[in-house]
């Protein structure tokens, strides 16, 4: 059986690596902060001392990292993935990054004879735990075909979108829409509260009609109770809005709503809410 590497054991990476181990795949894990490998090691995973060590030891290595800077550092940095990329090795990046970062990583890996698949995911902590993510792959088709069985342990829908960059752009478009929906929900609840409406009534009305959706259902209750268990950190939502605006600049597509939503999330990050769930945006939207 092929040996898999997994780099980046944050909220998503831990859950995804756990599912691979539980499915019986041999997995070698690495995380920048070493304490986070312990749970996986107890489940049977091996620990590598660097991304290069994981890449050297494994046939195919996955990464789930915070942002473009982290994805670049883990690939191009000292003891990075690239230094151990040799002919036939596979590298799969689940991180949400811009298409340029993904393409640069892809070109560098393939120039060394490796195979690359970008594979950002839609779905949060719970879908990652339950193996029901939507995985947006693009890149090396042979790697995709080879990886379908393990990817099916992580996701309920695995798409192959063609050229590297298409997965990154798809993910950015989807999360841009999600950021706007969250901002609209927070403003609606804040306005409703000021207008003496019951928040639970607002959520019920939303859920009964054409605006019903799992996001409002999932996050509405937490906002109402002022309780924000972190599934998707607010700082990552702001990063995705920034990536959407950069893409909008490149494509000459005006995004005035997203620009305003980004300012809201930037304000929330500045207010110290970056590590909280992105639904904590409500704390800055609601004015006394
Ligand atoms: P997270 O909990 O913040 O984890 C981030 C991971 O990146 C950690 O392992 C962290 O290592 C690592 N990292 C950060 N900077 C690094 C650097 N310079 N070098 C090496 N490693 C670095 O984030 P997450 O929620 O798992 O999200 C991971 C990615 O998936 C992000 O791109 C996010 O946008 C995307 N995503 C998240 C969700 C979600 O709901 N959470 C859903 C879909 C997609 P340390 O432990 O050392 O800090």
Coordinates of N, CA and C in Angstrom, one line a residue, residues 71-233:
X71 N 1.6 27.9 2.4 CA 1.7 26.9 1.3 C 3.1 27.1 0.6
X72 N 3.5 28.4 0.4 CA 4.8 28.6 -0.3 C 5.9 28.2 0.6
X73 N 5.8 28.5 1.9 CA 6.9 28.2 2.8 C 7.1 26.7 2.9
X74 N 6.0 26.0 3.0 CA 6.1 24.5 3.2 C 6.7 23.9 1.9
X75 N 6.4 24.5 0.8 CA 6.9 23.9 -0.5 C 8.3 24.4 -0.8
X76 N 8.5 25.7 -0.8 CA 9.8 26.2 -1.2 C 10.8 26.5 -0.1
X77 N 10.4 26.4 1.1 CA 11.3 26.8 2.2 C 12.4 25.8 2.5
X78 N 13.2 26.1 3.5 CA 14.3 25.1 3.9 C 13.6 23.9 4.4
X79 N 14.1 22.7 4.0 CA 13.5 21.4 4.3 C 12.1 21.3 3.8
X80 N 11.8 22.0 2.7 CA 10.4 22.0 2.2 C 10.2 20.8 1.2
X81 N 8.9 20.8 0.8 CA 8.5 19.7 -0.1 C 9.4 19.5 -1.3
X82 N 9.7 20.7 -1.9 CA 10.4 20.7 -3.2 C 11.7 20.0 -3.1
X83 N 12.4 20.2 -2.0 CA 13.8 19.7 -1.9 C 13.8 18.1 -1.9
X84 N 12.6 17.5 -1.6 CA 12.5 16.1 -1.6 C 11.6 15.5 -2.8
X85 N 11.3 16.4 -3.7 CA 10.5 16.0 -4.8 C 11.3 15.3 -5.9
X86 N 11.0 14.1 -6.2 CA 11.7 13.3 -7.2 C 10.7 12.7 -8.2
X87 N 11.2 12.1 -9.2 CA 10.3 11.6 -10.3 C 9.2 10.7 -9.7
X88 N 7.9 11.0 -10.1 CA 6.8 10.2 -9.7 C 6.1 10.5 -8.4
X89 N 6.8 11.3 -7.5 CA 6.2 11.7 -6.2 C 5.0 12.5 -6.5
X90 N 4.0 12.3 -5.6 CA 2.8 13.1 -5.7 C 2.6 14.1 -4.6
X91 N 2.2 15.3 -5.0 CA 1.9 16.4 -3.9 C 0.5 16.9 -4.2
X92 N -0.3 17.0 -3.1 CA -1.7 17.4 -3.2 C -1.9 18.5 -2.2
X93 N -2.3 19.7 -2.7 CA -2.5 20.8 -1.7 C -4.0 21.1 -1.6
X94 N -4.5 20.8 -0.3 CA -5.9 21.1 0.0 C -6.1 22.6 0.4
X95 N -5.0 23.3 0.7 CA -5.1 24.7 1.2 C -5.9 25.6 0.3
X96 N -6.6 26.6 0.9 CA -7.2 27.6 0.0 C -6.2 28.7 -0.3
X97 N -5.8 28.7 -1.5 CA -4.8 29.7 -1.9 C -5.2 30.3 -3.3
X98 N -4.5 31.3 -3.7 CA -4.8 31.9 -5.0 C -4.2 31.0 -6.1
X99 N -4.8 31.2 -7.4 CA -4.3 30.4 -8.5 C -2.9 30.5 -8.8
X100 N -2.3 31.7 -8.6 CA -0.9 32.0 -8.9 C 0.0 31.1 -8.0
X101 N -0.3 31.1 -6.7 CA 0.5 30.3 -5.8 C 0.4 28.8 -6.2
X102 N -0.8 28.4 -6.5 CA -1.0 27.0 -6.8 C -0.2 26.6 -8.1
X103 N -0.3 27.5 -9.1 CA 0.5 27.3 -10.3 C 2.0 27.2 -10.1
X104 N 2.5 28.1 -9.3 CA 3.9 28.2 -9.0 C 4.4 26.9 -8.4
X105 N 3.6 26.4 -7.4 CA 3.9 25.2 -6.7 C 3.8 24.0 -7.7
X106 N 2.8 24.0 -8.5 CA 2.6 23.0 -9.5 C 3.8 22.9 -10.5
X107 N 4.2 24.1 -11.0 CA 5.3 24.1 -12.0 C 6.6 23.6 -11.3
X108 N 6.9 24.0 -10.1 CA 8.1 23.6 -9.4 C 8.1 22.1 -9.2
X109 N 7.0 21.6 -8.7 CA 6.9 20.1 -8.5 C 7.1 19.3 -9.8
X110 N 6.4 19.8 -10.8 CA 6.4 19.0 -12.1 C 7.8 19.1 -12.7
X111 N 8.5 20.3 -12.5 CA 9.8 20.5 -13.1 C 10.8 19.5 -12.5
X112 N 10.5 19.0 -11.3 CA 11.4 18.0 -10.7 C 10.9 16.5 -10.9
X113 N 9.9 16.4 -11.8 CA 9.4 15.1 -12.2 C 8.2 14.6 -11.3
X114 N 7.8 15.5 -10.4 CA 6.7 15.1 -9.5 C 5.3 15.4 -10.2
X115 N 4.3 15.0 -9.5 CA 2.9 15.2 -10.0 C 2.2 16.0 -9.0
X116 N 1.4 17.0 -9.4 CA 0.7 17.9 -8.5 C -0.8 18.0 -8.8
X117 N -1.5 18.0 -7.7 CA -3.0 18.2 -7.7 C -3.4 19.3 -6.7
X118 N -4.0 20.3 -7.2 CA -4.6 21.3 -6.2 C -6.0 20.7 -5.8
X119 N -6.3 20.9 -4.6 CA -7.6 20.2 -4.1 C -8.2 21.0 -3.0
X120 N -8.5 22.3 -3.1 CA -9.1 23.0 -2.0 C -10.5 22.4 -1.7
X121 N -10.9 22.5 -0.5 CA -12.2 21.8 -0.1 C -13.2 22.8 0.4
X122 N -14.5 22.4 0.1 CA -15.6 23.2 0.6 C -16.3 22.4 1.6
X123 N -16.7 23.0 2.7 CA -17.2 22.3 3.9 C -16.2 22.6 5.0
X124 N -16.8 22.5 6.2 CA -16.0 23.0 7.4 C -15.6 21.8 8.3
X125 N -15.4 22.2 9.6 CA -14.9 21.2 10.6 C -15.7 19.9 10.6
X126 N -17.0 20.0 10.7 CA -17.9 18.8 10.8 C -17.8 17.9 9.5
X127 N -18.0 18.5 8.3 CA -17.8 17.7 7.1 C -16.4 17.1 7.0
X128 N -15.4 17.8 7.5 CA -14.0 17.2 7.5 C -14.0 16.0 8.4
X129 N -14.6 16.1 9.6 CA -14.6 15.0 10.6 C -15.5 13.8 10.0
X130 N -16.6 14.2 9.3 CA -17.5 13.1 8.9 C -17.1 12.6 7.5
X131 N -16.1 13.2 6.9 CA -15.7 12.7 5.5 C -16.7 13.1 4.5
X132 N -17.3 14.2 4.6 CA -18.3 14.7 3.7 C -18.0 16.0 3.0
X133 N -16.7 16.3 2.8 CA -16.3 17.5 2.2 C -16.6 17.5 0.7
X134 N -16.5 18.6 0.0 CA -16.6 18.7 -1.4 C -15.2 19.1 -1.8
X135 N -14.5 18.3 -2.7 CA -13.1 18.4 -3.0 C -13.0 18.9 -4.4
X136 N -12.3 20.0 -4.6 CA -12.3 20.7 -5.9 C -10.9 20.5 -6.5
X137 N -10.7 19.4 -7.2 CA -9.3 19.1 -7.6 C -9.1 19.6 -9.1
X138 N -7.8 19.9 -9.3 CA -7.4 20.2 -10.7 C -5.9 19.9 -10.8
X139 N -5.5 19.5 -12.0 CA -4.0 19.2 -12.2 C -3.8 17.9 -12.8
X140 N -2.9 17.1 -12.2 CA -2.5 15.9 -12.8 C -3.6 14.8 -12.8
X141 N -4.0 14.4 -13.9 CA -5.2 13.5 -14.0 C -4.9 12.1 -13.5
X142 N -3.6 11.6 -13.7 CA -3.3 10.3 -13.3 C -3.3 10.3 -11.7
X143 N -2.8 11.4 -11.1 CA -2.8 11.4 -9.7 C -4.2 11.4 -9.1
X144 N -5.1 12.2 -9.8 CA -6.5 12.2 -9.4 C -7.1 10.8 -9.5
X145 N -6.9 10.1 -10.6 CA -7.5 8.8 -10.7 C -7.0 7.8 -9.7
X146 N -5.7 7.9 -9.4 CA -5.0 7.1 -8.4 C -5.6 7.4 -7.0
X147 N -5.9 8.6 -6.8 CA -6.3 9.1 -5.4 C -7.8 9.0 -5.1
X148 N -8.6 8.6 -6.1 CA -10.0 8.7 -5.8 C -10.4 7.9 -4.6
X149 N -9.9 6.6 -4.4 CA -10.4 5.9 -3.2 C -10.1 6.6 -1.9
X150 N -8.8 7.1 -1.7 CA -8.6 7.8 -0.4 C -9.4 9.1 -0.3
X151 N -9.5 9.8 -1.5 CA -10.3 11.1 -1.5 C -11.7 10.8 -1.1
X152 N -12.2 9.7 -1.5 CA -13.6 9.3 -1.2 C -13.8 9.1 0.3
X153 N -12.7 8.9 1.1 CA -12.8 8.7 2.5 C -12.9 10.1 3.2
X154 N -12.5 11.2 2.4 CA -12.5 12.5 2.9 C -13.7 13.4 2.5
X155 N -14.3 13.0 1.3 CA -15.3 13.9 0.8 C -16.5 13.1 0.2
X156 N -17.6 13.8 0.1 CA -18.8 13.1 -0.5 C -18.9 13.5 -2.0
X157 N -18.2 14.5 -2.4 CA -18.2 14.9 -3.8 C -16.8 15.3 -4.2
X158 N -16.3 14.6 -5.2 CA -14.9 14.9 -5.6 C -15.0 15.4 -7.1
X159 N -14.7 16.6 -7.3 CA -14.7 17.1 -8.7 C -13.3 17.2 -9.3
X160 N -13.2 17.0 -10.6 CA -12.0 17.2 -11.3 C -12.2 18.3 -12.3
X161 N -11.5 19.5 -12.1 CA -11.9 20.7 -12.8 C -10.9 21.1 -13.9
X162 N -9.9 20.1 -14.2 CA -9.0 20.4 -15.4 C -7.7 21.0 -14.9
X163 N -7.4 22.2 -15.5 CA -6.1 22.8 -15.3 C -5.9 23.3 -13.9
X164 N -4.7 23.3 -13.4 CA -4.4 23.9 -12.1 C -4.8 25.4 -12.1
X165 N -5.4 25.8 -11.1 CA -5.9 27.2 -11.0 C -7.4 27.2 -11.0
X166 N -8.0 26.2 -11.7 CA -9.5 26.2 -11.7 C -10.1 25.8 -10.3
X167 N -9.4 24.9 -9.6 CA -9.8 24.5 -8.3 C -9.7 25.7 -7.3
X168 N -8.6 26.4 -7.4 CA -8.4 27.6 -6.5 C -9.4 28.7 -6.8
X169 N -9.7 28.9 -8.1 CA -10.7 30.0 -8.4 C -12.1 29.6 -8.0
X170 N -12.4 28.3 -8.2 CA -13.7 27.8 -7.8 C -13.9 28.0 -6.3
X171 N -12.9 27.6 -5.5 CA -13.0 27.8 -4.1 C -13.1 29.2 -3.6
X172 N -12.4 30.1 -4.3 CA -12.5 31.5 -3.9 C -13.8 32.1 -4.2
X173 N -14.4 31.7 -5.4 CA -15.8 32.2 -5.8 C -16.8 31.7 -4.7
X174 N -16.7 30.5 -4.4 CA -17.7 29.9 -3.4 C -17.5 30.6 -2.0
X175 N -16.3 30.8 -1.6 CA -16.2 31.4 -0.3 C -16.5 32.9 -0.3
X176 N -16.3 33.6 -1.4 CA -16.7 35.0 -1.5 C -18.2 35.1 -1.3
X177 N -19.0 34.1 -1.9 CA -20.4 34.2 -1.8 C -20.8 33.9 -0.3
X178 N -20.0 33.0 0.3 CA -20.3 32.6 1.7 C -20.1 33.8 2.7
X179 N -19.0 34.5 2.4 CA -18.7 35.7 3.2 C -19.8 36.7 3.1
X180 N -20.3 36.9 1.9 CA -21.4 37.9 1.7 C -22.7 37.4 2.5
X181 N -22.9 36.1 2.4 CA -24.1 35.6 3.1 C -24.0 35.8 4.6
X182 N -22.8 35.6 5.1 CA -22.6 35.8 6.6 C -22.8 37.2 7.0
X183 N -22.3 38.1 6.2 CA -22.4 39.6 6.5 C -23.9 40.0 6.4
X184 N -24.6 39.4 5.4 CA -26.1 39.8 5.3 C -26.9 39.2 6.5
X185 N -26.5 38.0 6.9 CA -27.2 37.4 8.0 C -27.0 38.2 9.3
X186 N -25.7 38.6 9.5 CA -25.4 39.4 10.7 C -26.1 40.7 10.7
X187 N -26.1 41.4 9.6 CA -26.8 42.7 9.5 C -28.3 42.6 9.7
X188 N -28.8 41.5 9.1 CA -30.3 41.3 9.2 C -30.7 41.0 10.7
X189 N -29.9 40.2 11.4 CA -30.2 39.9 12.8 C -30.0 41.2 13.6
X190 N -29.0 42.0 13.4 CA -28.7 43.2 14.1 C -29.9 44.2 13.9
X191 N -30.3 44.3 12.7 CA -31.4 45.3 12.4 C -32.7 44.8 13.1
X192 N -32.9 43.5 12.9 CA -34.1 42.9 13.5 C -34.2 43.1 15.0
X193 N -33.1 42.9 15.7 CA -33.0 43.0 17.1 C -33.4 44.5 17.5
X194 N -32.8 45.4 16.8 CA -33.1 46.8 17.1 C -34.6 47.2 16.8
X195 N -35.2 46.4 15.9 CA -36.6 46.7 15.5 C -37.5 45.8 16.4
X196 N -37.0 45.4 17.5 CA -37.7 44.6 18.5 C -38.3 43.2 18.0
X197 N -37.6 42.7 17.0 CA -38.0 41.4 16.5 C -37.2 40.3 17.3
X198 N -37.9 39.1 17.4 CA -37.2 38.0 18.0 C -36.3 37.3 17.0
X199 N -35.0 37.1 17.4 CA -34.1 36.5 16.5 C -34.5 35.1 16.1
X200 N -35.0 34.4 17.0 CA -35.5 33.0 16.7 C -36.6 33.1 15.6
X201 N -37.5 34.1 15.7 CA -38.5 34.2 14.7 C -37.9 34.5 13.3
X202 N -36.9 35.4 13.3 CA -36.2 35.8 12.1 C -35.6 34.5 11.4
X203 N -35.0 33.7 12.2 CA -34.3 32.5 11.7 C -35.4 31.5 11.2
X204 N -36.5 31.4 11.9 CA -37.6 30.5 11.5 C -38.2 31.0 10.1
X205 N -38.4 32.3 10.0 CA -38.9 32.8 8.7 C -37.9 32.5 7.6
X206 N -36.7 32.8 7.9 CA -35.6 32.5 6.8 C -35.7 31.1 6.4
X207 N -35.8 30.2 7.4 CA -35.7 28.8 7.1 C -36.9 28.2 6.4
X208 N -38.0 29.0 6.5 CA -39.3 28.4 5.9 C -39.4 28.7 4.4
X209 N -38.6 29.6 3.9 CA -38.9 30.1 2.5 C -37.7 29.9 1.6
X210 N -37.6 30.7 0.6 CA -36.6 30.6 -0.5 C -35.2 30.9 0.0
X211 N -35.1 31.6 1.1 CA -33.7 31.9 1.6 C -33.2 30.8 2.6
X212 N -33.9 29.7 2.7 CA -33.4 28.7 3.6 C -32.1 28.1 3.1
X213 N -31.1 27.9 4.0 CA -29.9 27.3 3.5 C -29.2 26.7 4.8
X214 N -28.3 25.7 4.6 CA -27.6 25.1 5.7 C -26.7 26.0 6.5
X215 N -26.1 27.0 5.8 CA -25.2 28.0 6.5 C -26.0 28.8 7.6
X216 N -27.1 29.4 7.2 CA -27.9 30.1 8.1 C -28.4 29.2 9.3
X217 N -28.8 28.0 8.9 CA -29.3 27.0 9.9 C -28.2 26.7 10.9
X218 N -27.0 26.5 10.3 CA -25.9 26.1 11.2 C -25.4 27.2 12.1
X219 N -25.3 28.4 11.5 CA -24.7 29.5 12.3 C -25.7 30.4 13.0
X220 N -26.9 30.4 12.6 CA -27.9 31.3 13.1 C -28.1 31.1 14.6
X221 N -28.2 29.9 15.1 CA -28.4 29.6 16.5 C -27.2 30.1 17.3
X222 N -26.0 29.9 16.9 CA -24.8 30.4 17.6 C -24.8 31.9 17.7
X223 N -25.1 32.6 16.6 CA -25.2 34.0 16.7 C -26.2 34.5 17.7
X224 N -27.4 33.8 17.7 CA -28.5 34.2 18.6 C -28.0 34.0 20.0
X225 N -27.3 32.9 20.3 CA -26.9 32.6 21.7 C -25.5 33.3 22.0
X226 N -25.0 34.0 21.1 CA -23.7 34.7 21.4 C -22.6 33.6 21.7
X227 N -22.6 32.5 21.0 CA -21.7 31.4 21.3 C -21.1 31.0 19.9
X228 N -19.8 31.1 19.9 CA -19.1 30.9 18.5 C -18.0 29.8 18.6
X229 N -18.4 28.6 18.5 CA -17.4 27.5 18.5 C -16.6 27.6 17.2
X230 N -15.3 27.6 17.2 CA -14.6 27.9 15.9 C -14.5 26.6 15.0
X231 N -15.2 26.8 13.9 CA -15.1 25.8 12.8 C -14.3 26.3 11.7
X232 N -14.6 27.6 11.3 CA -13.9 28.2 10.2 C -13.4 29.6 10.8
X233 N -12.1 29.7 11.1 CA -11.6 30.9 11.7 C -11.8 32.1 10.9

